[in-house]
Amino acid sequence: MLDGAVLQQSVTVEIAARQVSCVRTRWVSTATPELRYADLELRDAIFEYPVLVAARPDPSPRPESGDPLSEAELSGEEPGVRLVSVAGANAALLMLHDIDLSGCRFAGAVHLDQLRVDGWCTFATPPPAGTCAPLGDGASATH
């Protein structure tokens, strides 16, 4: 949807969609994507200024009347937002609010220690005690 776009001015974008793709999107100014129902892809995104990605709790209002926009095509879906990937992105200027991170691919992202997470962000559950992931050479470690 916004793959490869260059957003040069400060913007707030309100989107209700099943998928929002911002692969290689370049954020040259501050931005606030407010989303509903979306699986969000931020792979290889470039954040030059702070970007706040937030789950919007209510439908967006119509500018002329303030009445909520119809989301009939999305009814029955979970209105939450799921981050799919930040692989290849520099997360230092990325802020997340009320986002499901349980299925997010973080591998390959840099500055994850500076990623700002607030609200009700959901993380994956850790594996059961005594289990481990295989090591890179095919061997496995034990506890």
PDB file of C-alpha atoms in Angstrom:
ATOM      1  CA  MET A   1       0.000   0.000   0.000  1.00  0.00           C
ATOM      2  CA  LEU A   2       2.739   2.485   0.993  1.00  0.00           C
ATOM      3  CA  ASP A   3       5.681   0.366  -0.159  1.00  0.00           C
ATOM      4  CA  GLY A   4       8.596   2.571  -1.202  1.00  0.00           C
ATOM      5  CA  ALA A   5       6.725   5.808  -0.425  1.00  0.00           C
ATOM      6  CA  VAL A   6       8.607   8.853   0.836  1.00  0.00           C
ATOM      7  CA  LEU A   7       6.575  10.769   3.423  1.00  0.00           C
ATOM      8  CA  GLN A   8       8.153  14.222   3.468  1.00  0.00           C
ATOM      9  CA  GLN A   9       5.737  16.144   5.701  1.00  0.00           C
ATOM     10  CA  SER A  10       4.393  15.537   9.163  1.00  0.00           C
ATOM     11  CA  VAL A  11       1.259  13.448   8.826  1.00  0.00           C
ATOM     12  CA  THR A  12      -1.368  11.527  10.756  1.00  0.00           C
ATOM     13  CA  VAL A  13      -2.874   8.704   8.711  1.00  0.00           C
ATOM     14  CA  GLU A  14      -5.983   6.821   9.826  1.00  0.00           C
ATOM     15  CA  ILE A  15      -6.359   3.410   8.152  1.00  0.00           C
ATOM     16  CA  ALA A  16      -8.798   0.559   8.685  1.00  0.00           C
ATOM     17  CA  ALA A  17      -7.610  -2.364   6.538  1.00  0.00           C
ATOM     18  CA  ARG A  18      -6.642  -6.021   6.831  1.00  0.00           C
ATOM     19  CA  GLN A  19      -3.096  -5.328   5.660  1.00  0.00           C
ATOM     20  CA  VAL A  20      -0.923  -2.221   5.635  1.00  0.00           C
ATOM     21  CA  SER A  21       2.441  -2.579   3.941  1.00  0.00           C
ATOM     22  CA  CYS A  22       5.197   0.006   4.405  1.00  0.00           C
ATOM     23  CA  VAL A  23       8.137  -1.985   3.024  1.00  0.00           C
ATOM     24  CA  ARG A  24      11.058   0.373   2.324  1.00  0.00           C
ATOM     25  CA  THR A  25       8.863   3.363   3.204  1.00  0.00           C
ATOM     26  CA  ARG A  26      10.948   6.408   4.104  1.00  0.00           C
ATOM     27  CA  TRP A  27       9.615   8.618   6.898  1.00  0.00           C
ATOM     28  CA  VAL A  28      11.357  12.001   6.383  1.00  0.00           C
ATOM     29  CA  SER A  29       9.218  13.772   8.979  1.00  0.00           C
ATOM     30  CA  THR A  30       7.213  12.866  12.065  1.00  0.00           C
ATOM     31  CA  ALA A  31       4.209  10.653  11.445  1.00  0.00           C
ATOM     32  CA  THR A  32       1.415   8.911  13.291  1.00  0.00           C
ATOM     33  CA  PRO A  33      -0.220   5.996  11.482  1.00  0.00           C
ATOM     34  CA  GLU A  34      -3.376   5.171  13.459  1.00  0.00           C
ATOM     35  CA  LEU A  35      -4.589   1.733  12.402  1.00  0.00           C
ATOM     36  CA  ARG A  36      -7.468  -0.691  12.912  1.00  0.00           C
ATOM     37  CA  TYR A  37      -7.743  -4.388  11.912  1.00  0.00           C
ATOM     38  CA  ALA A  38      -4.308  -4.336  10.281  1.00  0.00           C
ATOM     39  CA  ASP A  39      -1.361  -6.657   9.857  1.00  0.00           C
ATOM     40  CA  LEU A  40       1.426  -4.065   9.520  1.00  0.00           C
ATOM     41  CA  GLU A  41       4.657  -4.684   7.599  1.00  0.00           C
ATOM     42  CA  LEU A  42       7.549  -2.274   8.323  1.00  0.00           C
ATOM     43  CA  ARG A  43      10.378  -4.326   6.781  1.00  0.00           C
ATOM     44  CA  ASP A  44      13.344  -2.172   5.696  1.00  0.00           C
ATOM     45  CA  ALA A  45      11.477   1.038   6.638  1.00  0.00           C
ATOM     46  CA  ILE A  46      13.615   4.131   7.174  1.00  0.00           C
ATOM     47  CA  PHE A  47      12.683   6.372  10.101  1.00  0.00           C
ATOM     48  CA  GLU A  48      14.479   9.747   9.987  1.00  0.00           C
ATOM     49  CA  TYR A  49      12.117  11.314  12.556  1.00  0.00           C
ATOM     50  CA  PRO A  50       9.946   9.830  15.313  1.00  0.00           C
ATOM     51  CA  VAL A  51       7.059   7.703  14.058  1.00  0.00           C
ATOM     52  CA  LEU A  52       4.287   6.610  16.427  1.00  0.00           C
ATOM     53  CA  VAL A  53       2.290   3.594  15.235  1.00  0.00           C
ATOM     54  CA  ALA A  54      -0.898   3.297  17.267  1.00  0.00           C
ATOM     55  CA  ALA A  55      -3.945   1.072  17.310  1.00  0.00           C
ATOM     56  CA  ARG A  56      -6.973   3.317  16.937  1.00  0.00           C
ATOM     57  CA  PRO A  57      -9.644   2.295  19.476  1.00  0.00           C
ATOM     58  CA  ASP A  58     -12.631   3.658  17.527  1.00  0.00           C
ATOM     59  CA  PRO A  59     -13.547   4.103  13.859  1.00  0.00           C
ATOM     60  CA  SER A  60     -12.298   7.289  12.242  1.00  0.00           C
ATOM     61  CA  PRO A  61     -14.831  10.133  12.111  1.00  0.00           C
ATOM     62  CA  ARG A  62     -16.103  11.636   8.860  1.00  0.00           C
ATOM     63  CA  PRO A  63     -14.565  15.111   8.480  1.00  0.00           C
ATOM     64  CA  GLU A  64     -17.836  16.773   7.492  1.00  0.00           C
ATOM     65  CA  SER A  65     -20.121  15.282  10.161  1.00  0.00           C
ATOM     66  CA  GLY A  66     -17.985  13.593  12.812  1.00  0.00           C
ATOM     67  CA  ASP A  67     -20.005  10.386  12.349  1.00  0.00           C
ATOM     68  CA  PRO A  68     -17.851   7.228  12.271  1.00  0.00           C
ATOM     69  CA  LEU A  69     -16.757   5.941   8.877  1.00  0.00           C
ATOM     70  CA  SER A  70     -18.224   2.574   7.949  1.00  0.00           C
ATOM     71  CA  GLU A  71     -16.068  -0.471   8.605  1.00  0.00           C
ATOM     72  CA  ALA A  72     -18.728  -2.932   7.406  1.00  0.00           C
ATOM     73  CA  GLU A  73     -16.264  -4.826   5.174  1.00  0.00           C
ATOM     74  CA  LEU A  74     -14.138  -5.545   8.241  1.00  0.00           C
ATOM     75  CA  SER A  75     -16.946  -6.483  10.625  1.00  0.00           C
ATOM     76  CA  GLY A  76     -16.331  -9.744  12.425  1.00  0.00           C
ATOM     77  CA  GLU A  77     -12.568  -9.191  12.295  1.00  0.00           C
ATOM     78  CA  GLU A  78     -10.417  -8.391  15.339  1.00  0.00           C
ATOM     79  CA  PRO A  79      -9.899  -4.569  15.275  1.00  0.00           C
ATOM     80  CA  GLY A  80      -6.414  -4.805  16.810  1.00  0.00           C
ATOM     81  CA  VAL A  81      -3.137  -4.155  15.017  1.00  0.00           C
ATOM     82  CA  ARG A  82      -0.461  -6.817  14.559  1.00  0.00           C
ATOM     83  CA  LEU A  83       3.102  -5.862  13.624  1.00  0.00           C
ATOM     84  CA  VAL A  84       4.412  -8.474  11.183  1.00  0.00           C
ATOM     85  CA  SER A  85       8.032  -7.358  10.749  1.00  0.00           C
ATOM     86  CA  VAL A  86      10.586  -4.635  11.421  1.00  0.00           C
ATOM     87  CA  ALA A  87      13.413  -6.702   9.885  1.00  0.00           C
ATOM     88  CA  GLY A  88      16.046  -4.461   8.336  1.00  0.00           C
ATOM     89  CA  ALA A  89      14.691  -1.314   9.998  1.00  0.00           C
ATOM     90  CA  ASN A  90      16.428   1.023  12.426  1.00  0.00           C
ATOM     91  CA  ALA A  91      13.967   1.014  15.338  1.00  0.00           C
ATOM     92  CA  ALA A  92      15.560   3.917  17.247  1.00  0.00           C
ATOM     93  CA  LEU A  93      12.831   6.395  16.260  1.00  0.00           C
ATOM     94  CA  LEU A  94       9.892   3.955  16.212  1.00  0.00           C
ATOM     95  CA  MET A  95       7.216   4.097  18.910  1.00  0.00           C
ATOM     96  CA  LEU A  96       4.431   1.496  19.248  1.00  0.00           C
ATOM     97  CA  HIS A  97       1.175   1.935  21.184  1.00  0.00           C
ATOM     98  CA  ASP A  98      -1.324  -0.910  21.768  1.00  0.00           C
ATOM     99  CA  ILE A  99       0.229  -3.170  19.098  1.00  0.00           C
ATOM    100  CA  ASP A 100       0.321  -6.984  19.057  1.00  0.00           C
ATOM    101  CA  LEU A 101       3.997  -7.946  18.715  1.00  0.00           C
ATOM    102  CA  SER A 102       3.530 -11.675  19.362  1.00  0.00           C
ATOM    103  CA  GLY A 103       4.195 -12.674  15.739  1.00  0.00           C
ATOM    104  CA  CYS A 104       6.629  -9.898  14.805  1.00  0.00           C
ATOM    105  CA  ARG A 105       9.927 -10.666  13.101  1.00  0.00           C
ATOM    106  CA  PHE A 106      12.581  -8.565  14.843  1.00  0.00           C
ATOM    107  CA  ALA A 107      15.630 -10.376  13.374  1.00  0.00           C
ATOM    108  CA  GLY A 108      17.754  -8.021  11.294  1.00  0.00           C
ATOM    109  CA  ALA A 109      16.419  -4.829  12.888  1.00  0.00           C
ATOM    110  CA  VAL A 110      18.897  -2.509  14.605  1.00  0.00           C
ATOM    111  CA  HIS A 111      18.632  -0.370  17.742  1.00  0.00           C
ATOM    112  CA  LEU A 112      15.851  -2.513  19.189  1.00  0.00           C
ATOM    113  CA  ASP A 113      17.001  -1.339  22.622  1.00  0.00           C
ATOM    114  CA  GLN A 114      15.677   2.121  21.668  1.00  0.00           C
ATOM    115  CA  LEU A 115      12.285   0.913  20.383  1.00  0.00           C
ATOM    116  CA  ARG A 116       9.590   2.555  22.519  1.00  0.00           C
ATOM    117  CA  VAL A 117       6.633   0.377  23.464  1.00  0.00           C
ATOM    118  CA  ASP A 118       3.686   1.553  25.541  1.00  0.00           C
ATOM    119  CA  GLY A 119       0.021   0.906  26.144  1.00  0.00           C
ATOM    120  CA  TRP A 120      -1.174  -2.682  25.847  1.00  0.00           C
ATOM    121  CA  CYS A 121       1.439  -4.147  23.492  1.00  0.00           C
ATOM    122  CA  THR A 122       1.369  -7.946  23.440  1.00  0.00           C
ATOM    123  CA  PHE A 123       4.508 -10.069  23.204  1.00  0.00           C
ATOM    124  CA  ALA A 124       4.861 -13.773  22.380  1.00  0.00           C
ATOM    125  CA  THR A 125       4.895 -16.137  25.334  1.00  0.00           C
ATOM    126  CA  PRO A 126       8.275 -17.650  26.198  1.00  0.00           C
ATOM    127  CA  PRO A 127       8.883 -21.325  25.487  1.00  0.00           C
ATOM    128  CA  PRO A 128       8.282 -23.761  28.357  1.00  0.00           C
ATOM    129  CA  ALA A 129      11.093 -24.127  30.870  1.00  0.00           C
ATOM    130  CA  GLY A 130      13.720 -26.667  29.863  1.00  0.00           C
ATOM    131  CA  THR A 131      13.232 -26.197  26.113  1.00  0.00           C
ATOM    132  CA  CYS A 132      15.493 -24.299  23.805  1.00  0.00           C
ATOM    133  CA  ALA A 133      15.859 -23.304  20.191  1.00  0.00           C
ATOM    134  CA  PRO A 134      18.484 -25.041  18.034  1.00  0.00           C
ATOM    135  CA  LEU A 135      21.839 -23.327  17.733  1.00  0.00           C
ATOM    136  CA  GLY A 136      23.124 -22.164  14.357  1.00  0.00           C
ATOM    137  CA  ASP A 137      25.323 -25.247  13.774  1.00  0.00           C
ATOM    138  CA  GLY A 138      22.501 -27.739  14.294  1.00  0.00           C
ATOM    139  CA  ALA A 139      23.539 -28.567  17.875  1.00  0.00           C
ATOM    140  CA  SER A 140      21.227 -27.898  20.752  1.00  0.00           C
ATOM    141  CA  ALA A 141      21.851 -26.593  24.224  1.00  0.00           C
ATOM    142  CA  THR A 142      20.380 -27.934  27.425  1.00  0.00           C
ATOM    143  CA  HIS A 143      19.560 -26.175  30.657  1.00  0.00           C
TER     144      HIS A 143
END
